[in-house]
CSV table of C-alpha atoms in Angstrom, one decimal:
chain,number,residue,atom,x,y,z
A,1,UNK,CA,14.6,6.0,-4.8
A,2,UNK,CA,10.8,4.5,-3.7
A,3,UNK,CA,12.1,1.3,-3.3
A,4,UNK,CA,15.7,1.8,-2.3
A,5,UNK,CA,16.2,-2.0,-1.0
A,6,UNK,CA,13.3,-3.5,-1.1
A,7,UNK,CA,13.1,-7.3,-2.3
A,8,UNK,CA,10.7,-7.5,-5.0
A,9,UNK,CA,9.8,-10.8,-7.0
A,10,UNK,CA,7.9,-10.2,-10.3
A,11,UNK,CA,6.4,-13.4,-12.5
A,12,UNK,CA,6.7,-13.7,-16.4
A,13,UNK,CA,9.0,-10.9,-15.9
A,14,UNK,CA,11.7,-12.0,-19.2
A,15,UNK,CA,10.2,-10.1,-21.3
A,16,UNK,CA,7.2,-7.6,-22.2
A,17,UNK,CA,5.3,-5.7,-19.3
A,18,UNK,CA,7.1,-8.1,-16.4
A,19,UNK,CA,10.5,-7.3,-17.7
A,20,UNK,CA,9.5,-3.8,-17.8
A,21,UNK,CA,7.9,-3.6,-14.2
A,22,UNK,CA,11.5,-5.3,-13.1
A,23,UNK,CA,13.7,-2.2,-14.4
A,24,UNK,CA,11.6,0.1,-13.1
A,25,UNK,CA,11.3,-1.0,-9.7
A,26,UNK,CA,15.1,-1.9,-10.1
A,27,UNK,CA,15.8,2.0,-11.6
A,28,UNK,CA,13.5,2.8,-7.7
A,29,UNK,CA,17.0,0.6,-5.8
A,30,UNK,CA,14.8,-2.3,-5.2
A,31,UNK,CA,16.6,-5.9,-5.7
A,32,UNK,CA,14.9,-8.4,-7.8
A,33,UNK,CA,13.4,-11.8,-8.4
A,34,UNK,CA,13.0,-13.1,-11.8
A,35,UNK,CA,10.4,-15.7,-12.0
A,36,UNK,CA,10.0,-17.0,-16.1
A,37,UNK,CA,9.5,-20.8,-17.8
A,38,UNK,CA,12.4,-19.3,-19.9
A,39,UNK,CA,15.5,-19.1,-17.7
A,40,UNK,CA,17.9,-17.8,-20.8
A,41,UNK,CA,15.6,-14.7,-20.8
A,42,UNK,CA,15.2,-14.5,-17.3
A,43,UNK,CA,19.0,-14.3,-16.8
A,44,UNK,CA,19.3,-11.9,-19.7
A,45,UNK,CA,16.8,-9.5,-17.6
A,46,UNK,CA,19.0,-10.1,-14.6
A,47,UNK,CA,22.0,-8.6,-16.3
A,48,UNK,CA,20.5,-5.4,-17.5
A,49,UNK,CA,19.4,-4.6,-13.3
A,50,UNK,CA,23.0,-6.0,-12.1
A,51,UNK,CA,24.2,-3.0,-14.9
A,52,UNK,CA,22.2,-0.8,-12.6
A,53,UNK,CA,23.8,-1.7,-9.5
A,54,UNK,CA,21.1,-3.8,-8.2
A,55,UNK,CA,21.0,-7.3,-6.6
A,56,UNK,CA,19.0,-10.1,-8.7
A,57,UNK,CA,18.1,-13.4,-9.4
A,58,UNK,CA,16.4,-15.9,-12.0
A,59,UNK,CA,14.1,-18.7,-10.9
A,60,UNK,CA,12.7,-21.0,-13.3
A,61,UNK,CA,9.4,-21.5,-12.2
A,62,UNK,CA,5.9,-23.0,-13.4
A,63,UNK,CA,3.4,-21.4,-11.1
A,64,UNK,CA,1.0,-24.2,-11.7
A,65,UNK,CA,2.6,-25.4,-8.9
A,66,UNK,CA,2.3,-24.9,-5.3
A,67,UNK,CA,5.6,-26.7,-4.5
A,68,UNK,CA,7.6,-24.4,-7.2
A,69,UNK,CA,5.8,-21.2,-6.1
A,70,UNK,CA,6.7,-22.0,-2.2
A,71,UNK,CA,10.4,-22.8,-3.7
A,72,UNK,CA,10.6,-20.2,-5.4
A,73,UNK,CA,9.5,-17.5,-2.0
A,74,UNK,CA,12.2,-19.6,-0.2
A,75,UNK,CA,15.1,-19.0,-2.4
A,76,UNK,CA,13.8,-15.1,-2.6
A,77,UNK,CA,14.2,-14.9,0.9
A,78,UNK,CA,17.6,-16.8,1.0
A,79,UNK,CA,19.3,-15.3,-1.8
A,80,UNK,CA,18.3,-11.4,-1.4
A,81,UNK,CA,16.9,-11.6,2.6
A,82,UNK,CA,13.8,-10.8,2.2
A,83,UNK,CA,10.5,-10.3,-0.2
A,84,UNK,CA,9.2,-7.1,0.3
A,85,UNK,CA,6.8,-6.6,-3.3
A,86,UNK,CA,5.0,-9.1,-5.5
A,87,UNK,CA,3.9,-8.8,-8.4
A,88,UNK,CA,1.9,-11.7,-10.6
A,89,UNK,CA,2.3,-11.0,-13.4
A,90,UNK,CA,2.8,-14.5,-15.3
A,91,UNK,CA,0.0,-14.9,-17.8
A,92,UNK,CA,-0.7,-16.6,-21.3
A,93,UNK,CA,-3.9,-16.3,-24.0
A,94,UNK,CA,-5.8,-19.1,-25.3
A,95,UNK,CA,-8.4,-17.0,-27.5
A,96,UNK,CA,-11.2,-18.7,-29.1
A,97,UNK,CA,-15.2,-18.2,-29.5
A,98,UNK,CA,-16.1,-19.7,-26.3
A,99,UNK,CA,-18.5,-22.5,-28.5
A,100,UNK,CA,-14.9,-23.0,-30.1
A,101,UNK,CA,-12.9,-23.6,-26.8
A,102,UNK,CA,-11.7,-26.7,-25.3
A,103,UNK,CA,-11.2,-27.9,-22.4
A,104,UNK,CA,-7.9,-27.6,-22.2
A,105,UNK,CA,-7.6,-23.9,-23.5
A,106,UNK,CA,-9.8,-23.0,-20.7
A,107,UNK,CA,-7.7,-24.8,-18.1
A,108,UNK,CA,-5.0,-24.0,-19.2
A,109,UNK,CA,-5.3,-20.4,-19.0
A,110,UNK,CA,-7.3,-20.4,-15.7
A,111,UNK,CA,-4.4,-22.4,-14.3
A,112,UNK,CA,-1.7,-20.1,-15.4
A,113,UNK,CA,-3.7,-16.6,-14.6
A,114,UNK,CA,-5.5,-17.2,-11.5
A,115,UNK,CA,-4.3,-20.5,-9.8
A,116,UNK,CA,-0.8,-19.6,-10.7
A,117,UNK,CA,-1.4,-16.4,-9.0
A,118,UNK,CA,-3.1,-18.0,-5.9
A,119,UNK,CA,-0.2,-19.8,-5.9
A,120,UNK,CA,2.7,-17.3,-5.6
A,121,UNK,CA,0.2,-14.8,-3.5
A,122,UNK,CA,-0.3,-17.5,-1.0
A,123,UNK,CA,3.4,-18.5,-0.4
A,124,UNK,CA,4.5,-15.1,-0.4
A,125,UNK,CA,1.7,-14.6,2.3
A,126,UNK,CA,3.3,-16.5,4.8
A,127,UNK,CA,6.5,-14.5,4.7
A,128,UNK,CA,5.0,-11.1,4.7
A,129,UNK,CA,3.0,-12.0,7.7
A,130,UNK,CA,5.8,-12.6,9.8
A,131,UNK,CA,7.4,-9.1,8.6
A,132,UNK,CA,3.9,-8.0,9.3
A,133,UNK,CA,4.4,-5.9,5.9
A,134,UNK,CA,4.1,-6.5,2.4
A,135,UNK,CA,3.2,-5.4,-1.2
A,136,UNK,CA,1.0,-7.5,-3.9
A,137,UNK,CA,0.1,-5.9,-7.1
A,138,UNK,CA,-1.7,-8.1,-9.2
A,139,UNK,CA,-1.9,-7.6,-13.1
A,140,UNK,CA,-5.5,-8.0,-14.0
A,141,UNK,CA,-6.7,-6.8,-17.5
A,142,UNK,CA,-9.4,-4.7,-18.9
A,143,UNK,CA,-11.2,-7.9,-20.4
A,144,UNK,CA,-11.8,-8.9,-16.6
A,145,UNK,CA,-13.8,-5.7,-16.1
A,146,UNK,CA,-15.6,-5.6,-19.3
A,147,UNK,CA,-15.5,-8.6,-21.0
A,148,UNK,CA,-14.3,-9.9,-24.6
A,149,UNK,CA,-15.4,-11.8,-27.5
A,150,UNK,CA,-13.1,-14.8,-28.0
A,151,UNK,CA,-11.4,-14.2,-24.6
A,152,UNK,CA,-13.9,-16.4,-22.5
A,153,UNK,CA,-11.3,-17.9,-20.3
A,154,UNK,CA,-9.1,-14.9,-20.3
A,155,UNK,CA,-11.7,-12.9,-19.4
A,156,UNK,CA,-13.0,-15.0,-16.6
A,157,UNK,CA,-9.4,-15.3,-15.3
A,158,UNK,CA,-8.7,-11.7,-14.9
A,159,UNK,CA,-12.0,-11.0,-13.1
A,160,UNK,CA,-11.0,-14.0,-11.2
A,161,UNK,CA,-7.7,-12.1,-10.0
A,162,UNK,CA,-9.7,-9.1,-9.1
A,163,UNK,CA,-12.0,-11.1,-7.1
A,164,UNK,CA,-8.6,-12.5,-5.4
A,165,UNK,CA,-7.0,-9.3,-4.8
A,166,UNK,CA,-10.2,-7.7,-3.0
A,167,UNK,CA,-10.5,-10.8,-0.9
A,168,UNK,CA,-6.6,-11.0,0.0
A,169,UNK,CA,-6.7,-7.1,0.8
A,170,UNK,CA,-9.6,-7.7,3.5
A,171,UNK,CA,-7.8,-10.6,5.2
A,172,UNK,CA,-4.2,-9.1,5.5
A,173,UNK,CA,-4.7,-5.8,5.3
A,174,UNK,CA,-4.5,-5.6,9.6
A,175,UNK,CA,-1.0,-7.5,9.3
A,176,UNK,CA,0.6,-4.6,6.9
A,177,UNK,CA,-0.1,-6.5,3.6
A,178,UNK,CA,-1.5,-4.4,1.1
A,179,UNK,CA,-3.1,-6.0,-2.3
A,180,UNK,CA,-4.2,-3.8,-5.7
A,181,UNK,CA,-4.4,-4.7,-9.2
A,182,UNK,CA,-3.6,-3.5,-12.5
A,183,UNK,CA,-5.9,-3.1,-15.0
A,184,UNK,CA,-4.0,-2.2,-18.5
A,185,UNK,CA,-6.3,-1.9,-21.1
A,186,UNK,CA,-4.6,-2.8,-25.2
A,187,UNK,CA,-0.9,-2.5,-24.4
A,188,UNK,CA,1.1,-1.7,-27.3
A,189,UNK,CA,3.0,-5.4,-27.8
A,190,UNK,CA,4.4,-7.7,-30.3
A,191,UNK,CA,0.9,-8.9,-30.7
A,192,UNK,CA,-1.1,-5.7,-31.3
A,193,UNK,CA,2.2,-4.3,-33.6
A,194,UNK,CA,1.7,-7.8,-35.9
A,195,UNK,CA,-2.8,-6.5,-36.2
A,196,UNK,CA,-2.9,-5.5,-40.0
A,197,UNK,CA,-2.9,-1.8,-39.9
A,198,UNK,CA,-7.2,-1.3,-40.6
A,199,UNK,CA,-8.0,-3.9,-37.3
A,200,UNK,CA,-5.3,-2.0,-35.3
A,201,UNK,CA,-6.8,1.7,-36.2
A,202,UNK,CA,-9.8,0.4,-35.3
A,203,UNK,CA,-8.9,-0.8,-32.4
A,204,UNK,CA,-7.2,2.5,-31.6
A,205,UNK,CA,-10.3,4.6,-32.8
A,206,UNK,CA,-12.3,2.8,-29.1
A,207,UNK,CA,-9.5,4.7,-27.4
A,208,UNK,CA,-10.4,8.3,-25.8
A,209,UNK,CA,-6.5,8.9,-25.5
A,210,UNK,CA,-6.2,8.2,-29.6
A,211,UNK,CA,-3.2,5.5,-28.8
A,212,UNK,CA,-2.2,2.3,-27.2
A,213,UNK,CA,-0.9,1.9,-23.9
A,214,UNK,CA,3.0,1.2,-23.2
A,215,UNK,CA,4.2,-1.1,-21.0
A,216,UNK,CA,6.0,1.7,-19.6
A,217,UNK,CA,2.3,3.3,-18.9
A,218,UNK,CA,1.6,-0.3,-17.1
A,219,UNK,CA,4.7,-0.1,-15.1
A,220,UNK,CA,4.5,3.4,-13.9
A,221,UNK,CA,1.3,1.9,-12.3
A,222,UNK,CA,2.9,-0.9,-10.5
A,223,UNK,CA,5.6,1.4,-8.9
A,224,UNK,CA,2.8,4.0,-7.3
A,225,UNK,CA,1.2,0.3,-6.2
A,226,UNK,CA,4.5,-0.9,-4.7
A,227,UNK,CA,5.5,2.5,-3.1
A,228,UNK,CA,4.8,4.4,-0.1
A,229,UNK,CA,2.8,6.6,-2.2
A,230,UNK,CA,0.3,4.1,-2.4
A,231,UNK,CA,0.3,3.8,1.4
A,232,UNK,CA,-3.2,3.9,2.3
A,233,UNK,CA,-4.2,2.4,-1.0
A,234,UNK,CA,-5.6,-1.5,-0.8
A,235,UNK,CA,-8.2,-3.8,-2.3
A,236,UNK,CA,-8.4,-1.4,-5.2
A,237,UNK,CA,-8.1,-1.9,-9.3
A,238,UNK,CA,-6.1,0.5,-11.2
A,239,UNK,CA,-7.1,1.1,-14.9
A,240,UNK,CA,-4.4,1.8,-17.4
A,241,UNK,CA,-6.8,1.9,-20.2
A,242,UNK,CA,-6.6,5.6,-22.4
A,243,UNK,CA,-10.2,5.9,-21.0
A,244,UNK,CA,-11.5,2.8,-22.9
A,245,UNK,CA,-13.1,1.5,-20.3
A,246,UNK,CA,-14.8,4.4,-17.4
């Protein structure tokens, strides 16, 4: 096991690519925080890891807010004794042509993806320091490397995040904190599986590798990020993109 008891806390991790980044890095013997809006989902994630003999938790949590996010470190720490691993991961979409978007889709979504991540990175931070060692893998997104119609504030999030995970890397890196991203490029999801079937070929047909990412694919990335494996490995975006993007 990579992580055999190591604390990790992952955001938006009831369902999707955070619930699958949570199993994973529970399947590697590492205890887990799970950080949703949706506490029913959250606490059905926590029973599949307890079923694999792992320690967990649920945490309602809006990280829009610097109060919740420092809460939610602290109870981490108290509950499971420590927080070795984060991984932001909370995110949402508010797509429209950019002429098209409101002010409020474009807050909304920066405050979410970017200052939510600020958030939990900066709370979790000030733990890690102390330990003098620590883990943060941000999830960025293709978009934030190469841009996307309709995905202004998404875009401008997630290049955001990278921008934050460089800068984070250089200014903790002498403390034992190590900071990467994750790029994932089109994921296979409920979204991309409800495309009508000539708009998702066509999406597919950009693809080198000929298919859609997994989440599976995105957490497989994560774990090399939050292992030993990784251990000389900081300030540094991994693409999980089929090649879409070089």
């Amino acid at each position: 096991m990579k992580l055999r008891d190591k604390v990790a806390l992952v955001t938006g991790a009831a369902q999707g690519i955070g619930k699958e980044v949570a199993l994973l890095l529970a399947n590697e013997g590492a205890n887990l925080a799970i950080i949703d809006v949706n506490l029913d989902s959250a606490n059905e994630t926590v029973k599949e890891i307890e079923a694999l003999g792992r320690k967990a938790i649920a945490l309602k949590v809006d990280v829009r807010s610097s109060d919740e996010a420092t809460s939610m470190v602290k109870d981490t720490v108290e509950a499971l004794g420590s927080l070795d691993i984060l991984v932001n991961n909370a995110g949402i979409t508010r797509d429209k042509l950019l002429l098209r978007m409101s002010d409020e889709d474009w807050d909304m979504v920066m405050d979410v993806n970017l200052k939510g991540a600020f958030n939990c990175l900066r709370a979790a931070v000030k733990v890690m320091s102390k330990a003098r060692s620590g883990n943060i893998i941000n999830i960025a997104s293709i978009v934030g490397l190469m841009g996307n119609a309709g995905q202004a504030n998404y875009s401008a999030s997630k290049a955001g995040l990278i921008g934050l995970t460089k800068t984070t890397a250089r200014e903790f890196a002498a403390r034992g904190i190590r900071c990467n991203a994750v790029a994932p490029g089109f994921i296979d999801t409920a979204m991309t599986q409800a495309m009508p079937d000539n708009a998702r070929e066509a999406l597919i047909s950009q693809i080198p590798s000929k298919r859609l990412g997994t989440s599976e694919d995105v957490a497989k990335g994560v774990l090399f990020l939050a292992s030993e494996d990784s251990s000389y490995i900081t300030g540094q975006v991994l693409s999980i993109n089929g090649g879409m993007y070089m």
